[in-house]
Coordinates of C-alpha atoms and ligand atoms in Angstrom, one line a residue:
X1 CA 0.2 0.1 -0.4
X2 CA 1.5 3.8 -0.5
X3 CA 1.1 5.6 2.8
X4 CA 2.5 9.1 4.1
X5 CA 4.0 9.2 7.3
X6 CA 4.1 12.8 8.5
X7 CA 6.6 13.6 11.3
X8 CA 10.4 12.1 11.2
X9 CA 10.9 12.2 15.0
X10 CA 11.1 8.8 17.0
X11 CA 7.7 7.7 16.0
X12 CA 7.4 8.7 12.6
X13 CA 10.7 7.8 11.4
X14 CA 10.5 4.1 13.1
X15 CA 7.0 3.9 12.0
X16 CA 8.1 4.9 8.5
X17 CA 10.8 2.5 8.3
X18 CA 8.7 -0.5 9.5
X19 CA 6.1 -0.2 7.2
X20 CA 8.4 -0.1 4.5
X21 CA 9.5 -3.3 6.0
X22 CA 5.9 -5.0 5.8
X23 CA 6.2 -4.2 2.5
X24 CA 4.5 -0.6 1.8
X25 CA 5.5 2.1 -0.3
X26 CA 6.1 4.6 2.3
X27 CA 6.8 8.6 2.0
X28 CA 8.0 10.2 5.1
X29 CA 7.3 14.1 5.1
X30 CA 8.9 16.2 7.7
X31 CA 8.8 20.1 7.5
X32 CA 12.2 20.2 9.1
X33 CA 14.5 20.6 5.6
X34 CA 17.8 20.1 7.0
X35 CA 16.6 16.5 8.7
X36 CA 15.3 15.6 5.4
X37 CA 18.2 16.5 3.5
X38 CA 19.9 14.4 6.9
X39 CA 17.6 11.0 5.9
X40 CA 17.9 11.3 2.5
X41 CA 22.1 11.8 2.9
X42 CA 21.8 8.3 4.7
X43 CA 22.1 9.4 8.4
X44 CA 20.3 8.0 10.8
X45 CA 19.1 11.3 13.7
X46 CA 18.1 9.2 16.4
X47 CA 19.9 6.7 18.2
X48 CA 17.8 3.7 18.0
X49 CA 18.5 -0.3 17.4
X50 CA 17.9 -1.8 13.8
X51 CA 16.7 1.7 12.6
X52 CA 20.4 2.3 10.8
X53 CA 19.6 -1.3 9.1
X54 CA 15.9 -0.9 8.1
X55 CA 16.6 2.6 6.7
X56 CA 19.5 1.4 4.6
X57 CA 17.3 -1.5 3.5
X58 CA 14.7 0.6 1.8
X59 CA 15.8 4.1 1.6
X60 CA 15.2 5.2 -1.8
X61 CA 13.1 2.2 -2.7
X62 CA 10.2 1.6 -0.5
X63 CA 10.8 5.0 1.4
X64 CA 11.1 8.2 0.8
X65 CA 11.5 11.5 2.3
X66 CA 10.6 15.2 1.6
X67 CA 9.3 17.9 3.6
X68 CA 6.5 18.2 0.1
X69 CA 3.1 17.5 2.0
X70 CA 1.0 18.0 -0.4
X71 CA 2.5 15.7 -3.1
X72 CA 2.7 13.0 -0.7
X73 CA -0.9 13.2 0.5
X74 CA -2.1 13.3 -3.4
X75 CA 0.1 9.9 -3.9
X76 CA -0.8 8.3 -1.0
X77 CA -4.4 6.6 0.3
X78 CA -3.6 6.4 4.0
X79 CA -1.6 9.7 6.0
X80 CA -0.6 8.6 9.5
X81 CA 0.4 12.1 11.3
X82 CA 3.0 11.6 14.0
X83 CA 4.1 14.9 15.1
X84 CA 4.6 16.1 18.2
X85 CA 2.2 16.6 20.7
X86 CA 3.5 18.7 23.5
X87 CA 2.6 20.0 27.1
X88 CA 1.3 24.1 27.1
X89 CA 2.6 26.2 30.0
X90 CA -0.6 24.8 31.8
X91 CA -0.3 20.9 31.1
X92 CA -2.9 20.9 28.2
X93 CA -1.9 19.2 24.9
X94 CA -0.7 21.6 22.5
X95 CA -2.4 20.2 19.4
X96 CA -1.4 23.1 16.9
X97 CA 0.8 20.5 15.0
X98 CA -1.7 18.4 14.3
X99 CA -4.1 21.0 12.8
X100 CA -1.3 22.9 11.2
X101 CA -1.0 19.0 9.5
X102 CA -4.8 18.9 9.3
X103 CA -5.1 22.3 7.3
X104 CA -2.3 20.9 4.9
X105 CA -3.7 17.8 4.1
X106 CA -7.5 19.1 3.6
X107 CA -5.7 21.3 0.6
X108 CA -4.9 18.2 -1.3
X109 CA -7.6 15.8 -0.7
X110 CA -8.8 14.2 -4.1
X111 CA -10.1 10.7 -4.2
X112 CA -10.3 8.5 -1.0
X113 CA -8.0 9.3 2.0
X114 CA -7.7 7.9 5.6
X115 CA -6.0 10.5 7.8
X116 CA -4.7 8.4 10.6
X117 CA -4.1 9.9 14.1
X118 CA -0.6 8.1 15.4
X119 CA 0.0 11.1 17.8
X120 CA -0.9 10.5 20.7
X121 CA -3.9 12.8 21.3
X122 CA -6.5 13.7 23.8
X123 CA -10.1 11.9 23.4
X124 CA -12.3 13.3 20.4
X125 CA -8.8 14.6 18.2
X126 CA -9.8 12.9 15.4
X127 CA -13.1 14.4 15.7
X128 CA -11.6 17.8 15.7
X129 CA -9.6 17.0 12.9
X130 CA -12.0 15.9 10.7
X131 CA -13.7 19.4 11.1
X132 CA -10.6 21.4 10.6
X133 CA -10.5 19.4 7.2
X134 CA -14.1 19.7 6.5
X135 CA -13.6 23.9 7.4
X136 CA -10.1 24.4 4.9
X137 CA -12.3 22.6 2.0
X138 CA -12.0 18.8 1.8
X139 CA -15.0 17.4 0.4
X140 CA -17.1 15.4 3.7
X141 CA -17.5 12.5 2.1
X142 CA -14.1 12.0 0.4
X143 CA -12.0 10.6 3.9
X144 CA -12.0 9.3 6.7
X145 CA -10.2 10.1 10.2
X146 CA -9.1 6.8 12.0
X147 CA -6.8 6.5 15.4
X148 CA -3.7 4.3 16.0
X149 CA -1.9 5.0 18.8
X150 CA 1.4 4.1 19.2
X151 CA 2.8 2.1 21.9
X152 CA 6.7 1.6 21.0
X153 CA 9.2 2.4 23.9
X154 CA 12.4 4.2 23.1
X155 CA 15.5 1.9 23.2
X156 CA 13.6 -0.8 21.3
X157 CA 11.4 1.1 19.0
X158 CA 11.9 -1.2 15.6
X159 CA 11.1 -4.4 17.8
X160 CA 8.0 -2.9 19.6
X161 CA 6.7 -1.8 16.2
X162 CA 7.2 -5.2 14.7
X163 CA 6.4 -7.1 17.4
X164 CA 3.8 -5.5 19.2
X165 CA 1.7 -6.6 22.2
X166 CA -1.1 -5.4 21.0
X167 CA -1.9 -3.1 17.4
X168 CA -5.1 -0.5 18.4
X169 CA -7.2 0.4 15.5
X170 CA -9.7 3.0 16.2
X171 CA -12.1 3.4 13.3
X172 CA -15.8 4.8 12.6
X173 CA -16.4 2.6 9.7
X174 CA -15.4 -0.6 8.3
X175 CA -13.5 0.8 5.4
X176 CA -11.4 2.5 7.5
X177 CA -10.5 -0.4 10.3
X178 CA -9.7 -2.6 7.0
X179 CA -7.4 -0.2 5.6
X180 CA -5.6 -0.2 9.0
X181 CA -5.8 -4.0 9.0
X182 CA -4.8 -4.5 5.6
X183 CA -1.5 -2.1 6.6
X184 CA -0.5 -4.7 9.4
X185 CA -1.5 -7.9 8.0
X186 CA 1.8 -9.4 8.2
X187 CA 2.2 -8.6 11.8
X188 CA -1.1 -9.8 12.5
X189 CA -0.9 -13.2 10.5
X190 CA 2.5 -13.6 11.6
X191 CA 4.0 -13.7 8.5
X192 CA 6.2 -11.1 9.1
X193 CA 8.8 -13.0 11.3
X194 CA 8.6 -16.1 8.9
X195 CA 11.0 -13.5 6.7
X196 CA 14.4 -14.5 6.1
X197 CA 16.0 -11.2 6.7
X198 CA 13.0 -10.2 9.6
X199 CA 14.2 -8.2 12.8
X200 CA 15.0 -10.8 15.2
X201 CA 11.9 -11.5 17.5
X202 CA 12.8 -10.5 21.4
X203 CA 11.6 -12.9 23.6
X204 CA 7.9 -13.4 24.8
X205 CA 6.9 -11.6 21.5
X206 CA 3.9 -12.2 21.2
X207 CA 2.8 -13.5 17.5
X208 CA 1.1 -13.1 16.0
X209 CA 0.0 -9.3 17.2
X210 CA -3.3 -9.1 18.8
X211 CA -5.4 -6.1 16.8
X212 CA -7.9 -3.8 19.0
X213 CA -10.3 -2.7 17.1
X214 CA -12.4 -0.3 19.0
X215 CA -13.7 3.5 18.0
X216 CA -11.6 6.3 17.4
X217 CA -12.6 8.0 21.2
X218 CA -11.6 4.5 22.9
X219 CA -8.6 4.2 21.0
X220 CA -7.2 7.7 22.2
X221 CA -8.4 6.8 25.5
X222 CA -6.4 3.8 25.4
X223 CA -3.4 5.7 24.8
X224 CA -3.8 7.9 27.5
X225 CA -5.0 5.6 30.0
X226 CA -2.1 3.2 29.3
X227 CA 0.7 5.6 29.8
X228 CA -0.9 6.9 33.0
X229 CA -1.2 3.6 34.2
X230 CA 2.4 2.7 33.8
X231 CA 3.7 6.0 35.1
X232 CA 1.5 5.2 38.3
X233 CA 3.1 1.9 38.6
X234 CA 6.2 3.7 38.7
X235 CA 5.5 6.1 40.9
X236 CA 4.0 3.4 43.4
X237 CA 6.9 1.5 43.5
X238 CA 9.0 4.6 44.0
X239 CA 6.4 5.7 47.1
X240 CA 7.2 2.0 48.2
X241 CA 10.6 2.2 47.7
X242 CA 10.8 5.4 50.3
X243 CA 8.8 3.6 53.1
X244 CA 11.7 0.4 52.5
X245 CA 14.5 2.9 53.2
X246 CA 12.5 4.3 56.1
X247 CA 12.2 0.8 57.8
X248 CA 15.5 -0.7 56.4
X249 CA 13.5 -2.9 54.3
X250 CA 15.0 -4.2 50.5
X251 CA 12.5 -2.8 47.8
X252 CA 13.9 -5.6 45.5
X253 CA 12.6 -8.1 47.7
X254 CA 9.2 -6.6 47.8
X255 CA 9.3 -6.2 44.3
X256 CA 9.7 -10.1 43.8
X257 CA 7.0 -10.4 46.5
X258 CA 4.4 -8.3 45.0
X259 CA 5.4 -8.8 41.3
X260 CA 4.8 -12.6 41.1
X261 CA 0.9 -11.7 41.5
X262 CA -0.1 -12.3 37.7
X263 CA -2.5 -9.4 38.6
X264 CA 0.1 -7.1 39.4
X265 CA 3.2 -8.6 37.2
X266 CA 6.8 -7.7 37.9
X267 CA 7.4 -5.5 34.8
X268 CA 7.8 -1.7 35.7
X269 CA 8.3 -2.3 39.1
X270 CA 11.7 -0.8 39.4
X271 CA 12.6 2.3 41.5
X272 CA 14.7 5.1 40.4
X273 CA 14.8 8.2 40.4
X274 CA 11.2 8.7 38.7
X275 CA 9.8 8.8 35.3
X276 CA 10.7 11.2 32.5
X277 CA 11.2 11.9 28.5
X278 CA 9.2 12.6 26.2
X279 CA 5.9 11.0 27.1
X280 CA 5.1 9.8 30.3
X281 CA 5.2 13.8 31.7
X282 CA 3.2 15.4 28.8
X283 CA 1.1 12.1 28.8
X284 CA -0.2 12.4 32.5
X285 CA -0.5 16.6 32.2
X286 CA -3.0 16.1 29.3
X287 CA -4.9 13.1 30.3
X288 CA -4.9 15.0 33.8
X289 CA -6.8 17.9 31.8
X290 CA -8.9 15.6 29.3
X291 CA -10.4 14.3 33.0
X292 CA -11.0 18.0 34.0
X293 CA -12.7 18.8 31.1
X294 CA -15.3 16.1 30.8
X295 CA -15.9 16.9 34.4
X296 CA -14.1 14.0 36.4
X297 CA -11.3 15.3 39.4
X298 CA -8.7 12.6 38.4
X299 CA -6.9 13.8 41.5
X300 CA -5.0 10.3 41.2
X301 CA -3.1 11.9 38.6
X302 CA -1.7 14.5 40.5
X303 CA 0.0 12.3 43.1
X304 CA 1.4 9.8 40.4
X305 CA 2.8 13.6 39.2
X306 CA 3.8 14.8 42.8
X307 CA 5.7 11.2 43.7
X308 CA 7.5 11.3 40.6
X309 CA 8.5 15.4 41.0
X310 CA 9.6 14.6 44.7
X311 CA 11.5 11.3 43.8
X312 CA 14.5 13.9 41.9
X313 CA 14.6 15.6 44.9
X314 CA 14.6 12.9 47.1
X315 CA 17.9 11.5 45.2
X316 CA 19.9 15.2 45.6
X317 CA 18.8 14.4 49.2
X318 CA 21.0 11.3 49.2
X319 CA 23.7 12.5 47.2
X320 CA 24.0 15.4 49.9
X321 CA 23.7 12.7 52.7
X322 CA 26.4 10.4 51.2
X323 CA 28.9 13.3 50.6
X324 CA 28.1 15.7 53.3
X325 CA 28.6 19.4 51.3
X326 CA 28.1 19.5 47.8
X327 CA 30.0 23.1 46.6
X328 CA 33.1 21.9 45.1
X329 CA 32.4 18.4 44.6
X330 CA 33.3 16.8 41.7
X331 CA 30.7 14.2 40.7
X332 CA 31.0 11.8 38.0
X333 CA 27.4 11.3 36.3
X334 CA 26.8 8.4 34.1
X335 CA 23.9 8.6 32.1
X336 CA 21.9 11.7 30.9
X337 CA 19.1 9.8 28.7
X338 CA 15.5 9.5 30.2
X339 CA 16.3 6.0 30.4
X340 CA 19.5 3.6 28.8
X341 CA 19.4 2.5 25.1
X342 CA 18.2 6.2 23.7
X343 CA 19.5 9.2 22.7
X344 CA 16.4 11.1 24.0
X345 CA 17.1 13.5 26.9
X346 CA 13.5 15.2 27.1
X347 CA 12.8 15.8 30.6
X348 CA 15.1 13.4 31.5
X349 CA 15.1 13.2 35.2
X350 CA 19.3 12.8 34.7
X351 CA 19.6 16.1 33.1
X352 CA 17.1 17.6 35.9
X353 CA 19.4 16.0 38.6
X354 CA 22.8 17.6 36.8
X355 CA 20.9 20.8 36.7
X356 CA 20.5 20.6 40.7
X357 CA 23.7 19.3 41.3
X358 CA 25.2 22.5 39.4
X359 CA 23.0 24.9 41.4
X360 CA 24.4 23.7 44.1
X361 CA 27.8 24.6 43.2
X362 CA 29.2 20.7 41.8
X363 CA 31.5 20.2 39.2
X364 CA 29.7 17.6 37.0
X365 CA 31.8 15.4 34.5
X366 CA 29.0 13.3 32.3
X367 CA 29.1 10.3 30.6
X368 CA 26.3 8.9 28.1
X369 CA 26.8 6.5 25.6
X370 CA 24.3 8.1 23.3
X371 CA 22.9 10.9 24.7
X372 CA 26.1 13.4 24.5
X373 CA 25.4 15.6 21.6
X374 CA 22.0 16.1 22.8
X375 CA 22.6 16.7 26.5
X376 CA 25.2 18.9 24.9
X377 CA 22.3 21.3 23.5
X378 CA 21.0 21.3 26.7
X379 CA 23.6 21.6 29.4
X380 CA 26.1 23.6 26.8
X381 CA 29.7 24.2 28.8
X382 CA 28.5 24.1 32.3
X383 CA 29.2 20.4 32.4
X384 CA 32.7 18.4 31.2
X385 CA 32.0 16.0 28.6
X386 CA 34.1 13.0 29.1
X387 CA 35.3 9.8 26.9
X388 CA 33.9 6.9 28.3
X389 CA 32.6 6.3 32.1
X390 CA 35.8 5.7 33.8
X391 CA 37.1 8.7 32.1
X392 CA 33.9 10.5 34.4
X393 CA 35.3 8.9 37.2
X394 CA 38.5 9.8 37.3
X395 CA 39.1 11.8 40.5
X396 CA 35.6 12.0 40.9
X397 CA 34.5 12.7 44.6
X398 CA 31.5 10.2 44.2
X399 CA 29.9 8.5 41.0
X400 CA 26.1 8.9 40.1
X401 CA 24.1 6.1 38.0
X402 CA 21.3 8.1 36.2
X403 CA 20.3 6.1 33.3
X404 CA 20.1 2.3 33.0
X405 CA 22.6 1.9 30.0
X406 CA 23.3 -2.0 30.2
X407 CA 26.9 -1.1 29.9
X408 CA 27.0 0.7 33.2
X409 CA 25.5 -2.7 34.9
X410 CA 29.1 -4.4 34.1
X411 CA 31.6 -1.8 34.6
X412 CA 34.9 -2.9 36.0
X413 CA 34.6 -2.4 39.7
X414 CA 38.7 -2.5 40.4
X415 CA 39.1 0.0 37.7
X416 CA 35.8 2.4 38.8
X417 CA 37.6 2.0 42.4
X418 CA 41.0 3.0 40.8
X419 CA 40.2 6.1 39.1
X420 CA 37.6 7.5 41.9
X421 CA 39.2 9.7 44.4
X422 CA 36.3 8.2 46.9
X423 CA 35.0 5.3 46.5
X424 CA 31.5 6.5 46.8
X425 CA 28.9 5.2 44.5
X426 CA 24.9 6.8 44.7
X427 CA 23.2 4.7 41.9
X428 CA 19.5 6.1 41.1
X429 CA 19.1 2.8 38.8
X430 CA 19.9 -0.1 41.5
X431 CA 21.9 -1.3 38.7
X432 CA 24.3 -3.3 41.6
X433 CA 24.3 -5.3 44.5
X434 CA 24.4 -3.7 47.2
X435 CA 27.0 -6.6 49.0
X436 CA 28.7 -6.7 45.8
X437 CA 29.6 -3.4 45.7
X438 CA 30.3 -3.0 50.0
X439 CA 32.4 -6.5 49.4
X440 CA 34.5 -4.2 46.3
X441 CA 35.2 -1.6 48.5
X442 CA 32.4 0.9 47.9
X443 CA 30.2 2.7 50.0
X444 CA 27.1 2.0 47.7
X445 CA 23.8 3.8 47.9
X446 CA 21.0 3.1 45.8
X447 CA 17.0 3.3 46.1
X448 CA 14.8 1.7 48.3
X449 CA 17.4 -0.7 49.6
X450 CA 20.2 -0.8 52.2
X451 CA 23.1 1.4 51.9
X452 CA 26.5 -0.6 51.9
X453 CA 29.9 -0.2 53.3
X454 CA 33.4 -1.8 52.7
X455 CA 34.1 -3.6 55.9
X456 CA 37.6 -2.6 56.7
X457 CA 36.3 1.4 56.8
X458 CA 33.0 1.2 57.1
X459 CA 33.5 4.0 59.9
X460 CA 36.8 5.8 58.7
X461 CA 35.0 7.9 55.6
X462 CA 38.1 10.3 55.8
X463 CA 40.4 7.4 55.3
X464 CA 38.7 6.2 52.1
X465 CA 40.7 8.7 49.8
X466 CA 42.8 7.5 47.2
X467 CA 46.8 7.3 48.1
X468 CA 48.1 9.7 45.2
Ligands
NAD501 N1 8.5 8.9 21.4 C1 8.0 8.3 21.9 O1 8.5 7.0 22.4 C2 6.5 8.1 21.4 C3 6.0 6.7 21.7 C4 4.7 7.1 21.5 C5 3.9 7.8 21.0 N2 4.5 9.3 20.9 C6 3.7 10.4 20.3 O2 4.5 10.2 18.9 C7 4.1 11.8 18.8 C8 5.2 11.9 18.2 O3 6.3 12.1 19.3 P1 8.0 12.3 18.8 O4 9.0 11.2 20.2 O5 8.1 11.0 17.2 O6 8.3 13.6 18.1 P2 9.4 14.2 17.6 O7 9.6 15.8 18.0 O8 10.6 13.4 17.6 O9 9.1 14.6 16.0 C9 8.0 15.0 15.8 C10 8.3 15.7 14.0 O10 7.6 16.0 13.3 C11 8.1 17.0 12.7 N3 7.0 17.9 12.8 C12 6.0 19.2 13.3 N4 5.6 19.4 12.2 C13 5.4 19.5 11.3 C14 4.6 19.3 10.5 N5 3.7 20.6 9.8 N6 4.6 18.8 8.8 C15 5.7 17.6 8.9 N7 6.6 17.5 10.1 C16 6.2 18.3 11.1 C17 9.4 17.7 13.4 O11 10.1 18.1 13.0 C18 9.3 16.5 13.9 O12 10.5 16.0 13.3 C19 3.9 12.4 20.0 O13 2.0 12.7 19.9 C20 4.4 11.6 20.9 O14 3.2 11.9 22.4 C21 5.8 9.3 21.2

């Protein structure tokens, strides 16, 4: 099928590459001409596993890039909108990018078009898109608007797209539902995974993918409610972790206990410095606003947001309690992305913490495997960027682990210890076992678990200074 995807960000670019991988002819449109030029040159603007391979495989063949939306619309039966939907200052969802695209599409409608909302939007947005298109001259019977929310996670976006837990199609007509079902058929009949050069299926992949067809309003609500629920799970376990710290229990043991109940499940029960990224924070606020406008006061969401904001401040207090004073301390920060596996630093709790530490007068030396370029745009020269984790640790007063990159969980502890001025590790992602860290000579602080100290030096912190 000939499809257009508007937006070449994390969702639009991954969707474009994956639709091409499924056998469709895809035009990916972005109004950022520099981005389009970079994509045409063969660059991959985001860090995402398997994306470079898919772009390489389909670029210039099944997948084309352009900044001309009108031409793309004329050539396509199905147009996915995947532009940003950020928060406004008062927490509402800013739909102005979606509206601009809807207006532009309406000028090029000739023959039947299905406009599909893939961006995360408040309930009833599909109806608004339809209204805007009609007001801007699109013939009423020539097009339909459907919803197809995206559930991919940054870091595993390609695998999530090609091996999804579910595909949600919100359509108010059979024709629209059938068109979308056709697009996803290689995933829902399991044929994609049987292809010779298919992207490897992840563990526990659900094959074939489950298809859920709903009304457009339900589909829009499914996305907001999913993200709100996941954020609630994170805030819940962070709150439990805080109680564990207060009473000397171990949140990992508690998670094991509660997560083995299948009604709760053990995924997403990882205490840390809180959720971030371009989705949860803004989607929670938007869902809160949707509820308010529909007459329901969803105060539970306020508490989820409050716990999350507090989590960063609690971690800052942890750093202070480990180091006593902060001014002038040199801190090695590992991880700037909002989570491991991505270069996205939008609403990253790691960046929030770095900002707080800088405000306290700390000197920060940071390293992230993929997010250095994007972090530099935010932090500029207020932070020193290191070449590696060990480089960052060199002569630092303490090491802070702020993103859950796999490579940060397998660092050479002797090498780290030699590099640090003091063997102090404050782990915001619970990447290490406390007892093991103590045995390796570290003073180790994490979230919701007991602290650990080197046996020989547990009471004599000043003597921990590295012999120079
Ligand atoms: N990032 C995620 O993990 C994720 C997951 C699921 C859903 N979503 C949702 O998907 C949507 C897109 O998110 P994203 O992270 O890909 O955003 P993004 O900011 O990375 O990308 C948006 C892209 O749209 C382009 N754009 C904006 N206006 C345009 C226009 N008028 N014409 C053409 N292109 C235009 C921008 O230049 C940009 O490249 C959001 O609603 C988001 O909530 C994101």
